[in-house]
Each structure stands twice: as C-alpha cells, then as structure tokens.
Amino acid sequence: MRPEEALACVRLIRESFNTVAQEFGFTPENAPRFTAFAITAERLEAQRQDPRRVMFVCERQGEILGYASLLAGDGEGCELNNLCVSPAHRHKGIGGRLLEHAFSQAQRLGGSRIEIGIVEENQRLRRWYEGYGFTHIGTKKFDFFPFTCGYMEKRL
C-alpha cells in the first residue's frame, strides 16, 4: 500500500466489514470497536508507520479491490489483519491471492505461522480460511463485542 492509497483503503475496509456488520447485526452502538466502525485514516497511518507491518492491496486499473496487512510478531508468528475484498468484486479469487501473498510475506519476515481473529459466528468465513489450511485454535468473548472472537492459525 502506498501512502496515497490510505483513504481508499479505509473506505474499502469500512465497506467490506460493514457487510459483516449488517449480516450479524453489529452497530456502532453495540460494537464500536468492530473494524467497520473503528478504522480511521489516522489509525491506518499509524499502522503503516510500524516497521513490523506490511500492508498490501490488490488493484486493477488503479482501483483498489482488496486489502490486507500483516504484523510480524515476536518470534515465529505473524498476525493477519483486515483482509477484505470489495463486495462488488468478491468470489473472484482476490481474497485468495491476498492470502497467498500474506503467506509469502510472512515467510519473508521469518514467520513460520500466521494467526487471525474472526467473528466466530461467521461460519462461512471460518470454512474459507480452513480451505487455505487454517485450523481453529480457540475462542474468546469480550464485553465490548456482541460476538465471540474466533482464533485460527496456519503453519507455513
């Protein structure tokens, strides 16, 4: 992601995660920290400044169709964040390409596994990640979310 693409990425993240919010009834009132409502240009820029983070987009003819970021952790793990695809361009392999790129970037950063957090109730998304070799490793319930956070990982 280039710095000048930050605002377009914020819009894409909000739009993409908002479809999940609508499907599961999340609102700014009941889930203010959910990505669809919490991402801002300032937050994305702060993440971009972190030398441990890699951000990447999938674009076609100047239009950003997908986004993801990867945070190198201490040790062997990397955390995948905000993988999203424009609702108008879903089911065309873009998410898979972003995920495959994340795998190669994690290995480049010295990681031997990728970890993700998802909305546990979103079984369709869980199955999608499982199709790429992720395994479910646990759940956690937070007071500030009306859903359960599910955690998955993939060994590289």
PDB file of C-alpha atoms in Angstrom, residues 15-141:
ATOM      1  CA  GLU A  15     -17.383  -1.037   3.156  1.00  0.00           C
ATOM      2  CA  SER A  16     -16.177  -4.615   3.296  1.00  0.00           C
ATOM      3  CA  PHE A  17     -16.521  -5.111   7.046  1.00  0.00           C
ATOM      4  CA  ASN A  18     -19.874  -3.334   7.021  1.00  0.00           C
ATOM      5  CA  THR A  19     -21.418  -6.243   5.107  1.00  0.00           C
ATOM      6  CA  VAL A  20     -20.464  -8.474   8.048  1.00  0.00           C
ATOM      7  CA  ALA A  21     -21.861  -5.910  10.475  1.00  0.00           C
ATOM      8  CA  GLN A  22     -25.161  -5.859   8.609  1.00  0.00           C
ATOM      9  CA  GLU A  23     -25.364  -9.646   8.383  1.00  0.00           C
ATOM     10  CA  PHE A  24     -24.780 -10.133  12.111  1.00  0.00           C
ATOM     11  CA  GLY A  25     -26.483  -7.006  13.472  1.00  0.00           C
ATOM     12  CA  PHE A  26     -23.387  -5.107  14.615  1.00  0.00           C
ATOM     13  CA  THR A  27     -23.809  -1.353  15.001  1.00  0.00           C
ATOM     14  CA  PRO A  28     -21.588   1.499  16.183  1.00  0.00           C
ATOM     15  CA  GLU A  29     -23.579   1.359  19.410  1.00  0.00           C
ATOM     16  CA  ASN A  30     -23.227  -2.355  20.188  1.00  0.00           C
ATOM     17  CA  ALA A  31     -19.783  -2.882  18.600  1.00  0.00           C
ATOM     18  CA  PRO A  32     -17.944   0.467  18.388  1.00  0.00           C
ATOM     19  CA  ARG A  33     -14.568  -1.308  18.221  1.00  0.00           C
ATOM     20  CA  PHE A  34     -15.573  -3.537  15.270  1.00  0.00           C
ATOM     21  CA  THR A  35     -13.385  -2.812  12.253  1.00  0.00           C
ATOM     22  CA  ALA A  36     -16.210  -1.383  10.121  1.00  0.00           C
ATOM     23  CA  PHE A  37     -16.691   1.382  12.685  1.00  0.00           C
ATOM     24  CA  ALA A  38     -13.243   1.725  14.265  1.00  0.00           C
ATOM     25  CA  ILE A  39     -10.901   2.087  11.290  1.00  0.00           C
ATOM     26  CA  THR A  40      -9.824   5.645  10.548  1.00  0.00           C
ATOM     27  CA  ALA A  41      -7.231   7.236   8.303  1.00  0.00           C
ATOM     28  CA  GLU A  42      -5.221   8.113  11.402  1.00  0.00           C
ATOM     29  CA  ARG A  43      -5.279   4.537  12.686  1.00  0.00           C
ATOM     30  CA  LEU A  44      -4.273   3.131   9.302  1.00  0.00           C
ATOM     31  CA  GLU A  45      -1.448   5.669   9.013  1.00  0.00           C
ATOM     32  CA  ALA A  46      -0.187   4.758  12.495  1.00  0.00           C
ATOM     33  CA  GLN A  47      -0.186   1.108  11.465  1.00  0.00           C
ATOM     34  CA  ARG A  48       1.670   1.991   8.264  1.00  0.00           C
ATOM     35  CA  GLN A  49       4.390   3.669  10.307  1.00  0.00           C
ATOM     36  CA  ASP A  50       5.049   0.465  12.278  1.00  0.00           C
ATOM     37  CA  PRO A  51       8.195  -1.111  10.791  1.00  0.00           C
ATOM     38  CA  ARG A  52       6.894  -4.574  11.723  1.00  0.00           C
ATOM     39  CA  ARG A  53       3.810  -4.180   9.489  1.00  0.00           C
ATOM     40  CA  VAL A  54       3.440  -4.935   5.793  1.00  0.00           C
ATOM     41  CA  MET A  55       0.331  -3.601   4.027  1.00  0.00           C
ATOM     42  CA  PHE A  56      -0.706  -4.654   0.560  1.00  0.00           C
ATOM     43  CA  VAL A  57      -3.508  -4.140  -1.917  1.00  0.00           C
ATOM     44  CA  CYS A  58      -4.911  -5.845  -4.965  1.00  0.00           C
ATOM     45  CA  GLU A  59      -5.736  -3.330  -7.635  1.00  0.00           C
ATOM     46  CA  ARG A  60      -6.901  -3.314 -11.213  1.00  0.00           C
ATOM     47  CA  GLN A  61      -6.606  -0.269 -13.444  1.00  0.00           C
ATOM     48  CA  GLY A  62      -5.987   1.961 -10.433  1.00  0.00           C
ATOM     49  CA  GLU A  63      -8.996   0.692  -8.461  1.00  0.00           C
ATOM     50  CA  ILE A  64      -8.229  -0.967  -5.129  1.00  0.00           C
ATOM     51  CA  LEU A  65     -10.223  -4.199  -4.969  1.00  0.00           C
ATOM     52  CA  GLY A  66      -8.704  -5.779  -1.866  1.00  0.00           C
ATOM     53  CA  TYR A  67      -6.518  -5.006   1.129  1.00  0.00           C
ATOM     54  CA  ALA A  68      -4.706  -6.847   3.919  1.00  0.00           C
ATOM     55  CA  SER A  69      -1.937  -6.232   6.412  1.00  0.00           C
ATOM     56  CA  LEU A  70       0.484  -8.466   8.210  1.00  0.00           C
ATOM     57  CA  LEU A  71       2.117  -7.719  11.547  1.00  0.00           C
ATOM     58  CA  ALA A  72       5.344  -9.543  12.348  1.00  0.00           C
ATOM     59  CA  GLY A  73       5.248 -10.649  15.956  1.00  0.00           C
ATOM     60  CA  ASP A  74       7.973 -11.557  18.345  1.00  0.00           C
ATOM     61  CA  GLY A  75       9.190 -14.979  17.409  1.00  0.00           C
ATOM     62  CA  GLU A  76       7.703 -17.121  14.700  1.00  0.00           C
ATOM     63  CA  GLY A  77       4.159 -15.784  14.337  1.00  0.00           C
ATOM     64  CA  CYS A  78       2.648 -13.106  12.131  1.00  0.00           C
ATOM     65  CA  GLU A  79      -0.832 -11.683  12.588  1.00  0.00           C
ATOM     66  CA  LEU A  80      -3.035 -11.159   9.542  1.00  0.00           C
ATOM     67  CA  ASN A  81      -5.315  -8.132   9.841  1.00  0.00           C
ATOM     68  CA  ASN A  82      -8.205  -6.651   7.889  1.00  0.00           C
ATOM     69  CA  LEU A  83      -8.111  -8.921   4.872  1.00  0.00           C
ATOM     70  CA  CYS A  84     -11.005  -7.635   2.806  1.00  0.00           C
ATOM     71  CA  VAL A  85     -12.342  -7.519  -0.732  1.00  0.00           C
ATOM     72  CA  SER A  86     -14.740  -5.010  -2.193  1.00  0.00           C
ATOM     73  CA  PRO A  87     -18.251  -6.522  -2.050  1.00  0.00           C
ATOM     74  CA  ALA A  88     -18.618  -5.883  -5.786  1.00  0.00           C
ATOM     75  CA  HIS A  89     -15.518  -7.997  -6.515  1.00  0.00           C
ATOM     76  CA  ARG A  90     -15.943 -10.927  -4.151  1.00  0.00           C
ATOM     77  CA  HIS A  91     -15.851 -14.568  -5.264  1.00  0.00           C
ATOM     78  CA  LYS A  92     -13.311 -13.831  -7.998  1.00  0.00           C
ATOM     79  CA  GLY A  93     -10.184 -15.137  -6.245  1.00  0.00           C
ATOM     80  CA  ILE A  94      -8.955 -11.780  -4.941  1.00  0.00           C
ATOM     81  CA  GLY A  95      -9.100 -12.810  -1.285  1.00  0.00           C
ATOM     82  CA  GLY A  96      -7.178 -15.967  -2.073  1.00  0.00           C
ATOM     83  CA  ARG A  97      -4.484 -14.004  -3.895  1.00  0.00           C
ATOM     84  CA  LEU A  98      -4.173 -11.630  -0.942  1.00  0.00           C
ATOM     85  CA  LEU A  99      -3.927 -14.586   1.421  1.00  0.00           C
ATOM     86  CA  GLU A 100      -1.264 -16.335  -0.681  1.00  0.00           C
ATOM     87  CA  HIS A 101       0.700 -13.078  -0.762  1.00  0.00           C
ATOM     88  CA  ALA A 102       0.394 -12.870   3.027  1.00  0.00           C
ATOM     89  CA  PHE A 103       1.860 -16.383   3.296  1.00  0.00           C
ATOM     90  CA  SER A 104       4.907 -15.426   1.236  1.00  0.00           C
ATOM     91  CA  GLN A 105       5.341 -12.129   3.099  1.00  0.00           C
ATOM     92  CA  ALA A 106       5.154 -13.888   6.467  1.00  0.00           C
ATOM     93  CA  GLN A 107       7.874 -16.298   5.384  1.00  0.00           C
ATOM     94  CA  ARG A 108       9.970 -13.376   4.122  1.00  0.00           C
ATOM     95  CA  LEU A 109       9.615 -11.815   7.584  1.00  0.00           C
ATOM     96  CA  GLY A 110      10.841 -15.039   9.172  1.00  0.00           C
ATOM     97  CA  GLY A 111       7.452 -16.265  10.316  1.00  0.00           C
ATOM     98  CA  SER A 112       6.520 -19.913  10.399  1.00  0.00           C
ATOM     99  CA  ARG A 113       2.825 -19.345  11.137  1.00  0.00           C
ATOM    100  CA  ILE A 114       0.035 -16.846  10.522  1.00  0.00           C
ATOM    101  CA  GLU A 115      -2.643 -16.121  13.103  1.00  0.00           C
ATOM    102  CA  ILE A 116      -6.014 -14.485  12.527  1.00  0.00           C
ATOM    103  CA  GLY A 117      -9.023 -13.445  14.531  1.00  0.00           C
ATOM    104  CA  ILE A 118     -12.511 -13.724  13.068  1.00  0.00           C
ATOM    105  CA  VAL A 119     -16.120 -13.351  14.099  1.00  0.00           C
ATOM    106  CA  GLU A 120     -16.663 -16.893  15.389  1.00  0.00           C
ATOM    107  CA  GLU A 121     -20.316 -16.878  14.363  1.00  0.00           C
ATOM    108  CA  ASN A 122     -19.289 -16.307  10.726  1.00  0.00           C
ATOM    109  CA  GLN A 123     -19.007 -19.983   9.818  1.00  0.00           C
ATOM    110  CA  ARG A 124     -18.777 -19.244   6.096  1.00  0.00           C
ATOM    111  CA  LEU A 125     -15.581 -17.227   6.695  1.00  0.00           C
ATOM    112  CA  ARG A 126     -14.190 -19.883   9.024  1.00  0.00           C
ATOM    113  CA  ARG A 127     -14.689 -22.558   6.344  1.00  0.00           C
ATOM    114  CA  TRP A 128     -12.997 -20.278   3.768  1.00  0.00           C
ATOM    115  CA  TYR A 129      -9.887 -19.972   5.946  1.00  0.00           C
ATOM    116  CA  GLU A 130      -9.947 -23.701   6.673  1.00  0.00           C
ATOM    117  CA  GLY A 131      -9.856 -24.238   2.907  1.00  0.00           C
ATOM    118  CA  TYR A 132      -6.473 -22.483   2.929  1.00  0.00           C
ATOM    119  CA  GLY A 133      -5.128 -24.707   5.689  1.00  0.00           C
ATOM    120  CA  PHE A 134      -6.001 -22.700   8.801  1.00  0.00           C
ATOM    121  CA  THR A 135      -7.030 -24.562  11.930  1.00  0.00           C
ATOM    122  CA  HIS A 136      -9.275 -23.287  14.692  1.00  0.00           C
ATOM    123  CA  ILE A 137      -7.318 -22.819  17.927  1.00  0.00           C
ATOM    124  CA  GLY A 138      -9.794 -21.175  20.300  1.00  0.00           C
ATOM    125  CA  THR A 139     -12.318 -18.503  21.134  1.00  0.00           C
ATOM    126  CA  LYS A 140     -12.613 -15.563  23.480  1.00  0.00           C
ATOM    127  CA  LYS A 141     -15.575 -13.435  24.484  1.00  0.00           C
TER     128      LYS A 141
END
